[in-house]
Short mmCIF file of C-alpha atoms and ligand atoms in Angstrom, two decimals:
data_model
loop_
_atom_site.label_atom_id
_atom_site.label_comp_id
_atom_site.label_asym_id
_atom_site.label_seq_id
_atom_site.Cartn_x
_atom_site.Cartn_y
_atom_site.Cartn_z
CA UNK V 1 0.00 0.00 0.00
CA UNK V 2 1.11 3.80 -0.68
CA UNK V 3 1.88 5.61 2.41
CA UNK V 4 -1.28 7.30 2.98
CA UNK V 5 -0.09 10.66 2.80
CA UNK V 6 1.20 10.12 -0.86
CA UNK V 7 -1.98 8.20 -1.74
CA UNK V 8 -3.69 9.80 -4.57
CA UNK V 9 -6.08 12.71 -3.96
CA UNK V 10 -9.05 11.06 -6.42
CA UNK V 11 -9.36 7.52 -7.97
CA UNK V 12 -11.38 8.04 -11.05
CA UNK V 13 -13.51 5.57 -12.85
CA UNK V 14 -10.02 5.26 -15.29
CA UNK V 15 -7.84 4.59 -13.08
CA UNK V 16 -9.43 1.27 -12.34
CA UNK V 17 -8.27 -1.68 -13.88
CA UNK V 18 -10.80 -2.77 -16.51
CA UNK V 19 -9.51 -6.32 -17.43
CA UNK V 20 -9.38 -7.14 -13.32
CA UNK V 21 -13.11 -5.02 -13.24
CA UNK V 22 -14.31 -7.50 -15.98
CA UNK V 23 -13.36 -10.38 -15.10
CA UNK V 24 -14.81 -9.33 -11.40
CA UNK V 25 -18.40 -9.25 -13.14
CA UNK V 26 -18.07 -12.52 -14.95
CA UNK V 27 -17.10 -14.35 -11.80
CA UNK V 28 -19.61 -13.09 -9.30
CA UNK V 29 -22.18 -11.77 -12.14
CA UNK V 30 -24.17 -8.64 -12.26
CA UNK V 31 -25.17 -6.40 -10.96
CA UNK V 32 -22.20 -6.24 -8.55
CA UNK V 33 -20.46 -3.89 -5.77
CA UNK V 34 -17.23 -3.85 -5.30
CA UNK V 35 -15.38 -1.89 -2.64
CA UNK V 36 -11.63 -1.64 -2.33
CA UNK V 37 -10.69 -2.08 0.89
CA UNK V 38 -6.54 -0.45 0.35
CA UNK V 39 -8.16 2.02 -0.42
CA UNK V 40 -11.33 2.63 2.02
CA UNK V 41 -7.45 2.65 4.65
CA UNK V 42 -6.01 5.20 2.14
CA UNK V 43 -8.68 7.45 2.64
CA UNK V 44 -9.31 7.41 6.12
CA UNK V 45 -5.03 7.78 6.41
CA UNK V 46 -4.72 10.38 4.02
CA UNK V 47 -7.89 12.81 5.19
CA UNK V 48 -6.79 11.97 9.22
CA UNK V 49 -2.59 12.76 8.12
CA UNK V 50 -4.11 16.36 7.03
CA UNK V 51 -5.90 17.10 10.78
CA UNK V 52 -2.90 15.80 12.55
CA UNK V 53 -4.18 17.07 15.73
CA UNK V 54 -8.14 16.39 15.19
CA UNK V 55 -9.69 13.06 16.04
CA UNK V 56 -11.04 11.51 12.75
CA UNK V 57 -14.38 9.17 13.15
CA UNK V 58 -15.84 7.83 9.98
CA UNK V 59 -19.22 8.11 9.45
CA UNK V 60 -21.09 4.65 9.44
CA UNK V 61 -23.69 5.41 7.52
CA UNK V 62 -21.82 5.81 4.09
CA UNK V 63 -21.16 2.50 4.36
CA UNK V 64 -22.04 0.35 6.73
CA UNK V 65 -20.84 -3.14 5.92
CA UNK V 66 -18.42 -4.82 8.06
CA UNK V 67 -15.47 -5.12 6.12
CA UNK V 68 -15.73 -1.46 5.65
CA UNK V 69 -15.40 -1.11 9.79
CA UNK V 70 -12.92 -3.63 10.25
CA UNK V 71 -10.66 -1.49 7.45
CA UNK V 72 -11.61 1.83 9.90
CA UNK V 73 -10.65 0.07 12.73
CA UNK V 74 -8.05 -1.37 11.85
CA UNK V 75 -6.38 1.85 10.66
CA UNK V 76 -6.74 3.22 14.19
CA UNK V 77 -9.84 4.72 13.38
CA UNK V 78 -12.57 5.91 15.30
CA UNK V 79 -16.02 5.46 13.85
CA UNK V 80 -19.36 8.03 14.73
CA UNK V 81 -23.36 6.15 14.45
CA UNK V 82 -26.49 7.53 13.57
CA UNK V 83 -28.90 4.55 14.96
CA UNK V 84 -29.09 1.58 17.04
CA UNK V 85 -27.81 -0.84 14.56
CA UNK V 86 -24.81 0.96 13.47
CA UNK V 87 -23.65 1.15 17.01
CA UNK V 88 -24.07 -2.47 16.84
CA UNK V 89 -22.40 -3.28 13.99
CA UNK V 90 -19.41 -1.07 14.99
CA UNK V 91 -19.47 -3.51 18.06
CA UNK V 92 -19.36 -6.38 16.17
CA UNK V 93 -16.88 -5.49 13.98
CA UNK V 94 -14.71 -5.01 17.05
CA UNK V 95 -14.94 -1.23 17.86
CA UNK V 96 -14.80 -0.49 21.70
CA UNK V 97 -18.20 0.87 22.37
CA UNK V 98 -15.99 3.62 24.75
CA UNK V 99 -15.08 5.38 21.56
CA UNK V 100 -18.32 5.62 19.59
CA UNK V 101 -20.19 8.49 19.40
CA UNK V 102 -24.33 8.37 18.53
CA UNK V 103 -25.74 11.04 17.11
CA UNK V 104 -29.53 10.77 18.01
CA UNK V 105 -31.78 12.56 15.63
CA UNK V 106 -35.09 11.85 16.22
CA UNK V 107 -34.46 8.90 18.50
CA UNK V 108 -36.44 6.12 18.64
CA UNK V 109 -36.88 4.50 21.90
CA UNK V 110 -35.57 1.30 20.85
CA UNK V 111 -32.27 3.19 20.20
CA UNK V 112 -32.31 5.25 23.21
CA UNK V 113 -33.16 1.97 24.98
CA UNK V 114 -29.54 0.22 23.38
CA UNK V 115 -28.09 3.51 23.45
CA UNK V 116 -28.16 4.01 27.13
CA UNK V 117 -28.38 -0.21 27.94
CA UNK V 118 -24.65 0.20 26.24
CA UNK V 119 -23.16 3.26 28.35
CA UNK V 120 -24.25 1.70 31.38
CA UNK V 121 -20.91 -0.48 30.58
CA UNK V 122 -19.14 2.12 28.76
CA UNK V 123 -19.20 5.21 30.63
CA UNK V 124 -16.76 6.71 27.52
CA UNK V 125 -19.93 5.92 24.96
CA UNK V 126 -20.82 10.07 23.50
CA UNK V 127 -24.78 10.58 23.13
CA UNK V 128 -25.05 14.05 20.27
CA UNK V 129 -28.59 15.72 21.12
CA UNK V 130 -30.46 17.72 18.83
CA UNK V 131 -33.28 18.08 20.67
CA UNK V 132 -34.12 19.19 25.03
CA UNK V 133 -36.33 15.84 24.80
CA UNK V 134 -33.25 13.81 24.18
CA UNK V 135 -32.20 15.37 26.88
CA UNK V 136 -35.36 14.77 29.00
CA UNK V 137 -35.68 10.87 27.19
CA UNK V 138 -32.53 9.92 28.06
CA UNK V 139 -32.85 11.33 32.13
CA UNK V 140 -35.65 9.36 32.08
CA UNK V 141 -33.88 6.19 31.28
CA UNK V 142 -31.40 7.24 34.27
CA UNK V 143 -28.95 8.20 31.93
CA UNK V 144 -26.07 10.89 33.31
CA UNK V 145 -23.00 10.19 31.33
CA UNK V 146 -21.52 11.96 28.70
CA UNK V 147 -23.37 14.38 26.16
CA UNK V 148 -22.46 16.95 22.85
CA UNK V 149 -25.09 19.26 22.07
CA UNK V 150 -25.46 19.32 17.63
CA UNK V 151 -25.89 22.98 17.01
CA UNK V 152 -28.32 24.12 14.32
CA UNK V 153 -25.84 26.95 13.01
CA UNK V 154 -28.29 28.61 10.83
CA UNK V 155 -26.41 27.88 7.45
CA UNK V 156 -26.27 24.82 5.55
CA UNK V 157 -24.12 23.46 2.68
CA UNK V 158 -23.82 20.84 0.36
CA UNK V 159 -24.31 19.24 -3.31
CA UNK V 160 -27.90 18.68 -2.91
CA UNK V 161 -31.29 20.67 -0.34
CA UNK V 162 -31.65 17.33 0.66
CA UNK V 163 -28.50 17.10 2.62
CA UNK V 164 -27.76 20.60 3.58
CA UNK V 165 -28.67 20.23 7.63
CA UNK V 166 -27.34 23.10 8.73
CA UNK V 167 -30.46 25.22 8.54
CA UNK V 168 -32.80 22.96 8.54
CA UNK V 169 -34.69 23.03 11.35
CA UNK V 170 -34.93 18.87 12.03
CA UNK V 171 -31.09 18.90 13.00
CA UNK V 172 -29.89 20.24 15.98
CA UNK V 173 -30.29 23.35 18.22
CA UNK V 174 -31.34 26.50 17.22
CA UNK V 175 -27.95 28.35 17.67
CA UNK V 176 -28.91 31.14 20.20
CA UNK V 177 -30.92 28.37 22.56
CA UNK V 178 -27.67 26.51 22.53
CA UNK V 179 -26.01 28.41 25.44
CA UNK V 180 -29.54 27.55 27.63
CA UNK V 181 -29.59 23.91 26.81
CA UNK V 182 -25.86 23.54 27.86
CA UNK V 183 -26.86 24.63 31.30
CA UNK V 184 -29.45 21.83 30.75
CA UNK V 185 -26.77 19.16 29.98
CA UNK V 186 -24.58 20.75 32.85
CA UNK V 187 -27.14 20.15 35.62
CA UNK V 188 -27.45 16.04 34.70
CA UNK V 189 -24.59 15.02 32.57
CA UNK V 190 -21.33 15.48 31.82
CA UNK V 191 -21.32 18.17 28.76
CA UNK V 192 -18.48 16.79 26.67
CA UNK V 193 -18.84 18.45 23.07
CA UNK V 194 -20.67 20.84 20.78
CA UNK V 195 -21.36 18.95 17.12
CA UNK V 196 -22.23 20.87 13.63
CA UNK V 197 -22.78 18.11 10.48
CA UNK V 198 -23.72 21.23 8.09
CA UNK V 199 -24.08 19.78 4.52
CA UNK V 200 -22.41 17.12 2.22
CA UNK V 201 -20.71 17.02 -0.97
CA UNK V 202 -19.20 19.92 -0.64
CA UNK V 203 -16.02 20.76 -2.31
CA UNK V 204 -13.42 24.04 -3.11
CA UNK V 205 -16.84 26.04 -4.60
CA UNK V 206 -18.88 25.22 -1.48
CA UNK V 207 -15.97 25.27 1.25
CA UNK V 208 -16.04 29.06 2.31
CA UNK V 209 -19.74 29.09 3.05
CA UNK V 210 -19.01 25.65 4.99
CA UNK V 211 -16.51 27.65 6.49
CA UNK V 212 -18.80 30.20 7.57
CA UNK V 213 -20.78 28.04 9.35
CA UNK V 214 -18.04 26.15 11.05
CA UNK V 215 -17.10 29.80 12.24
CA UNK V 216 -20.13 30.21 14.26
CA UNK V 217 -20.35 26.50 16.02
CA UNK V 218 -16.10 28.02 17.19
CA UNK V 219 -17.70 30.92 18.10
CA UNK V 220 -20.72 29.28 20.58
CA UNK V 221 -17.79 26.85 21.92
CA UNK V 222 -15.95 30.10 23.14
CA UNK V 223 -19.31 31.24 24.54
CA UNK V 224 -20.08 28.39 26.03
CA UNK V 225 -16.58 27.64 27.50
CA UNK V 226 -14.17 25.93 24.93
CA UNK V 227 -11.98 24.90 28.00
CA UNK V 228 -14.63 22.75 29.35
CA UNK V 229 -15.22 21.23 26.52
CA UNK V 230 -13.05 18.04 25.45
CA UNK V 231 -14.24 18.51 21.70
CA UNK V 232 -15.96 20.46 18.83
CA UNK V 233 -17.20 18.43 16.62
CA UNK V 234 -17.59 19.87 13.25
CA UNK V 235 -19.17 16.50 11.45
CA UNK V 236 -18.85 15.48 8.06
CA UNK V 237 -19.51 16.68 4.32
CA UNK V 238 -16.41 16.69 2.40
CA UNK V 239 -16.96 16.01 -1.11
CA UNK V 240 -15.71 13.42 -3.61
CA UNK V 241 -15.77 14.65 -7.24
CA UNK V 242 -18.29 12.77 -8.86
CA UNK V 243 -17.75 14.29 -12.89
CA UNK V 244 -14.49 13.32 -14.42
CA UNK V 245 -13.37 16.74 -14.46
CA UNK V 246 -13.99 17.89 -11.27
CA UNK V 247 -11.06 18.64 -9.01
CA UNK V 248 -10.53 16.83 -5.84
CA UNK V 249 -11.34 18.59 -2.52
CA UNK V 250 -7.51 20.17 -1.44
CA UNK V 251 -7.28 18.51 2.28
CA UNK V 252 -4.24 20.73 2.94
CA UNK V 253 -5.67 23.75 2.12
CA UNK V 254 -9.76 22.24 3.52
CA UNK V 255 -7.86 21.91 6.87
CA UNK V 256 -6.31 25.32 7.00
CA UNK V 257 -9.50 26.59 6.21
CA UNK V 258 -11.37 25.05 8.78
CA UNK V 259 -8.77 25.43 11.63
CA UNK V 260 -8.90 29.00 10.55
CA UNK V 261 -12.77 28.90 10.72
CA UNK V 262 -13.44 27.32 13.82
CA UNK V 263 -10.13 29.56 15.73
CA UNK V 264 -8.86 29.60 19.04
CA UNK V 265 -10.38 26.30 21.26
CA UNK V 266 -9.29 24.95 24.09
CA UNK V 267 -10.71 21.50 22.92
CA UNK V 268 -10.09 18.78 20.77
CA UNK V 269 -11.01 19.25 16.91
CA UNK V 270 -13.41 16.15 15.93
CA UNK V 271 -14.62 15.48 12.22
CA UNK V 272 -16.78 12.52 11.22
CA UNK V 273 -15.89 12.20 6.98
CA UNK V 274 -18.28 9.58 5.88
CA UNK V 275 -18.35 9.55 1.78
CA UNK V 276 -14.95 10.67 1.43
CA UNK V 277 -13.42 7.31 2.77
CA UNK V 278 -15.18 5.36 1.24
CA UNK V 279 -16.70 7.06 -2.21
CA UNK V 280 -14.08 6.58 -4.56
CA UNK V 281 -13.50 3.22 -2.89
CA UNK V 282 -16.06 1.81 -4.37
CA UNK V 283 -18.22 0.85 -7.53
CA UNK V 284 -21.31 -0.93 -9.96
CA UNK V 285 -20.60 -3.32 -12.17
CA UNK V 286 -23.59 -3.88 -14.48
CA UNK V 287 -23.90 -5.75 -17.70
CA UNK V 288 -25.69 -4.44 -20.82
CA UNK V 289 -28.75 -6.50 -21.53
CA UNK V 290 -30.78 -4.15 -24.20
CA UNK V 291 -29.37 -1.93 -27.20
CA UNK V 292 -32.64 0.52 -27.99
CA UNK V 293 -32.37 2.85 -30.95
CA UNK V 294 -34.58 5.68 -30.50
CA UNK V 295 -35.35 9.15 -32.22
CA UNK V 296 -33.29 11.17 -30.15
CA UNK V 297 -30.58 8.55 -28.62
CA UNK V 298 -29.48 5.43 -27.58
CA UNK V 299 -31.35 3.60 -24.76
CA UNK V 300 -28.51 1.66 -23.13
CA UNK V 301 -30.92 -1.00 -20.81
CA UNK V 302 -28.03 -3.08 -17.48
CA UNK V 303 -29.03 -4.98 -15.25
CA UNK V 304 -28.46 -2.65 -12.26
CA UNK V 305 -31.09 -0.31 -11.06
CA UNK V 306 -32.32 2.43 -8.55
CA UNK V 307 -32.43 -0.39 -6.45
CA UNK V 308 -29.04 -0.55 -6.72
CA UNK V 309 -27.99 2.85 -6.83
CA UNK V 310 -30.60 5.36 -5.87
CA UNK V 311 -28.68 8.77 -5.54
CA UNK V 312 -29.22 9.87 -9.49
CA UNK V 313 -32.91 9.04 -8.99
CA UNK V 314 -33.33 11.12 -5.40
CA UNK V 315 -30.85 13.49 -5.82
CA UNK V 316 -29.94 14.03 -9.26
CA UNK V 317 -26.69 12.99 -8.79
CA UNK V 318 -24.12 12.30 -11.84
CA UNK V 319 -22.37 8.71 -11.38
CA UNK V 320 -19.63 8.56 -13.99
CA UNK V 321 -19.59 5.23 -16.12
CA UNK V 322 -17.13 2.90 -18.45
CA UNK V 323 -17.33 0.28 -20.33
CA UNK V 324 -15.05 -1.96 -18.98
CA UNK V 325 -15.49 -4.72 -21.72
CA UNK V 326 -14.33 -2.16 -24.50
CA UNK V 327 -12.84 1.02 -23.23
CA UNK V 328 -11.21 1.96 -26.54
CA UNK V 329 -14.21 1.75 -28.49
CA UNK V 330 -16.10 4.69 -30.31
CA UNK V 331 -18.12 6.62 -28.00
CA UNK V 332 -21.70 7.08 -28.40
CA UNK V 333 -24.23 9.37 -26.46
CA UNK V 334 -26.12 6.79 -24.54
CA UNK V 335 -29.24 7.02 -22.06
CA UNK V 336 -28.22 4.45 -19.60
CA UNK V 337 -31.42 2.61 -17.58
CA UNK V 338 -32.15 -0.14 -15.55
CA UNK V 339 -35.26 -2.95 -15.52
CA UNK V 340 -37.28 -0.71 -12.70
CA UNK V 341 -40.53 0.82 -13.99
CA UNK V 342 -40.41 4.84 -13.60
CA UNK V 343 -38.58 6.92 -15.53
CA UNK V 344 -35.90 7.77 -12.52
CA UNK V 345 -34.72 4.84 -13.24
CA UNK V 346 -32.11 6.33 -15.11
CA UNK V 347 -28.17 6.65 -14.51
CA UNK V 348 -27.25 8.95 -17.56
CA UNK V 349 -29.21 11.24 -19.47
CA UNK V 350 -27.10 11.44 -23.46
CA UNK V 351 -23.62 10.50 -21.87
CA UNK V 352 -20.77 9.77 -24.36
CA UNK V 353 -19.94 6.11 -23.56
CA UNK V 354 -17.31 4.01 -25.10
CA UNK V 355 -20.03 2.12 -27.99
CA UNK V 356 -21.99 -0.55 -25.83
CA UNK V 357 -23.01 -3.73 -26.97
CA UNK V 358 -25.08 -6.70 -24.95
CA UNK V 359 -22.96 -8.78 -23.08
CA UNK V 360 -20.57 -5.50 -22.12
CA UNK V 361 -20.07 -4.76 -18.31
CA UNK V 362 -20.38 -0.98 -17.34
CA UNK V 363 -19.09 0.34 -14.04
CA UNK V 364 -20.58 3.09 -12.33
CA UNK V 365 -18.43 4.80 -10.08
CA UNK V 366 -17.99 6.57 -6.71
CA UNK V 367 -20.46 4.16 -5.54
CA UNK V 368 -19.06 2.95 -2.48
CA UNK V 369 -20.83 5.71 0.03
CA UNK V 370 -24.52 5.57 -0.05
CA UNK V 371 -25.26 2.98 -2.29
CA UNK V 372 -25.23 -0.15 -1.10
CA UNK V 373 -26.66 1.96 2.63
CA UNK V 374 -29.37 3.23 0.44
CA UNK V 375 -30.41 -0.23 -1.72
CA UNK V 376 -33.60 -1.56 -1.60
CA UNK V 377 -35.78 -4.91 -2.64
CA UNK V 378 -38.16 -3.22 -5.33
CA UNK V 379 -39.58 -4.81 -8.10
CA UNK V 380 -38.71 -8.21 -6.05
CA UNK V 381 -35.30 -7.48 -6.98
CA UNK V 382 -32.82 -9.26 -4.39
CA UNK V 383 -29.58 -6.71 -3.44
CA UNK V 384 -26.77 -7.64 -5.12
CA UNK V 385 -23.56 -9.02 -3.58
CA UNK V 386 -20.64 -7.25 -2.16
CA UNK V 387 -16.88 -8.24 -3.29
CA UNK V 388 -14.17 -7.10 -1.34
CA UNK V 389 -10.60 -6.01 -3.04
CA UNK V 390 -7.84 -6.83 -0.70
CA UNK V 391 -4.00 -6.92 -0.85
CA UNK V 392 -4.56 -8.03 -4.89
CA UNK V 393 -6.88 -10.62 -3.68
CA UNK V 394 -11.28 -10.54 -4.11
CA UNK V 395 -13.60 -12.13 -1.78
CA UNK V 396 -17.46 -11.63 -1.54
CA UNK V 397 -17.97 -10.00 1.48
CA UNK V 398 -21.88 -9.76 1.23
CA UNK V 399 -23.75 -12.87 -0.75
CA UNK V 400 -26.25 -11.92 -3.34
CA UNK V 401 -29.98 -12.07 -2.34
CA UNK V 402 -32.48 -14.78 -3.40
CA UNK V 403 -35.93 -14.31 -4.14
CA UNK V 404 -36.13 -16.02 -0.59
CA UNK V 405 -34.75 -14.02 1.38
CA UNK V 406 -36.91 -11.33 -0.04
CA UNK V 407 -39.78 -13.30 0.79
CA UNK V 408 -38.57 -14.30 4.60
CA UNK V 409 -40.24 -12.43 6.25
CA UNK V 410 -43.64 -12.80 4.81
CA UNK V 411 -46.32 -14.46 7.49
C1 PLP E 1 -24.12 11.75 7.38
C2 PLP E 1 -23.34 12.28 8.50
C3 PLP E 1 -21.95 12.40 8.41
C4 PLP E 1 -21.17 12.04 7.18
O1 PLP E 1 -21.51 12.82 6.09
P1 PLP E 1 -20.66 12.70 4.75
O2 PLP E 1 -21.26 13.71 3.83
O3 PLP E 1 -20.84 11.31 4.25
O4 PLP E 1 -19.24 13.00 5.08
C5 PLP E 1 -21.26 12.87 9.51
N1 PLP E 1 -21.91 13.21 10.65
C6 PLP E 1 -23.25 13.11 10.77
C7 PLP E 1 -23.89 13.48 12.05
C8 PLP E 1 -24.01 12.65 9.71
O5 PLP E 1 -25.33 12.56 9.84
#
């Protein structure tokens, strides 16, 4: 492996090796994910060797799956949960429930229940409110231990509404109740943190107004008292270039910017990168089943679907693609769909693509954060398997579905 710190700043779609990316798809078939574990470690090393003071947890959510923590963990690395069952699954895949930190939003009471169930044997467990009735839910359940209040600091950012938190009203404390509620925490825990997750996706264009925001959650530590506090948290959201000729977020000059941002604390800098660890790690491989010529393009029908990869349906989002089977060949503008009945079901709207034919495998890339988190059983469809990249070596790290275990559950 590269020493992290050399480690290349992007993988593109290109730089993958197609032969090795074919031959993936014809011995675990299609549709298929594939995540490179090297570099998932790469990643985490590279982003952490740029905040070499901060304390680096990755974001469960992007990816969930438990090769995916044991690379984290392995590395050293801390990892931050949204919900019950990523705090288990951190567990299981051998994380020290003293270090993880559970961001409630919304709680349910079965996760408040497990939440608190697990601090009562490790007192070092962090609870993130966004909300006084956390506060009150979790008193309730004799809970005292340690807590970081999520601000709400009034400005969001990110590639997408959808995922711009910071003003929206569902996440975290409106900013000028924060100084009130950490009384609150004060009188019946131990007030540990202040948190900010503002937006995601964002890179150089959307860093300053990130910035801005980070500003104000250094700002309300100071107010608060940054030399009680043991961290600021300032969450996740740092963006992966998803179009070929997009630059890559600059972590050197991200981190100067947010030091800069956040200023003067007598705490511990915290950030909780989910998609950039483990975006570029990963990717689709889906094989060409249809070859439609219509008035206006070329319908391009694979075998992968929304199910598979929802973000260009609910976000809009632009996946790059290659034909891995013929990479060389003449490009054609293509409309590239899958077998699921709506007309999201789309991955590329008139996108020059190396000439498909059926029988070619495509890859879609940057598809190791929120894709397989975010697949679903539609259509009957069972979720694909998972293939692991290792040290040169491939192992499924996730069976594919059957049609029964779709149907398991069924009484
Ligand atoms: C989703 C999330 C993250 C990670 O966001 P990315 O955009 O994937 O980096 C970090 N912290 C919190 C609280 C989140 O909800």
């Amino acid at each position: 492996m590269t020493d992290p710190a050399d480690s290349p700043a992007v993988r593109r779609l290109a730089d993958w090796d197609a032969p090795t990316l074919e031959s993936l798809a014809e011995e675990y078939e299609t549709p298929l994910y594939v995540i490179d574990l090297d570099r998932v470690a790469e990643n985490y090393a590279r982003f952490s060797a740029a905040f070499p003071d901060a304390d680096v947890m990755y974001a469960a959510k992007a990816h969930t799956g438990n090769a995916v923590l044991e690379t984290i963990l392995a590395t050293g690395g801390d990892i931050e949960c949204a919900a019950w069952g990523e705090l288990q699954r951190s567990i299981d895949a051998g994380a020290d429930p003293n270090t993880l930190q559970y961001t409630a939003v919304n709680p349910p009471d079965r996760d408040l229940d497990y939440a608190t169930d697990l601090a009562a044997d490790a007192p070092g467990l962090t609870i993130t409110i966004g909300a006084t009735d956390t506060l009150e839910r979790l008193a309730e359940r004799g809970y005292d231990g340690r807590i970081a209040i999520r601000i709400n600091p009034g400005i969001g950012t990110g590639h997408h509404e959808k995922v711009a938190t910071g003003a929206d009203a569902k996440f975290g404390i409106p900013y000028e109740r924060v100084p009130a509620v950490a009384d609150r925490v004060r009188e019946g825990f131990d007030l540990v943190g202040l948190h900010a997750h503002v937006g995601s996706g964002v890179l150089r264009d959307g860093l300053e107004e990130h910035c801005r925001a980070l500003a104000r959650v250094g700002e309300m530590a100071r107010r608060v008292g940054d030399e009680e506090l043991e961290f600021v948290d300032v969450g996740g959201g740092y963006g992966v270039p998803y179009r070929e000729d997009e630059p890559p977020l600059d972590l050197a000059e991200t981190a100067e910017k947010i030091r800069e941002a956040v200023g003067e604390i007598d705490a511990t800098l915290k950030l909780e990168p989910g998609r950039y660890v483990v975006a570029d790690a990963g990717l689709i491989l889906t094989t060409v089943n249809t070859i439609k010529e219509a008035p206006d393009t070329t319908v391009v029908g694979v075998d992968a679907s929304l199910s598979t990869l929802i973000r260009p349906a609910m976000f809009g989002s632009y996946h790059p693609m290659l034909n891995v089977s013929a990479p060389d060949r003449e490009s054609i503008e293509a409309t590239v769909g899958g077998p699921v009945c709506t007309s999201a079901d789309v991955f590329a709207h008139d996108r020059p693509i190396a000439g498909p034919e059926r029988g070619d495998v495509l890859a879609i890339g940057n598809a190791g954060s929120y894709g397989y988190e975010l697949a679903n059983q539609f259509h009957s469809q069972p979720r694909p398997a998972e293939v692991a990249l290792e040290d040169g070596e491939s192992r499924v790290v996730r069976r594919r579905e059957t049609l029964e275990d779709v149907t398991r559950l069924e009484r």
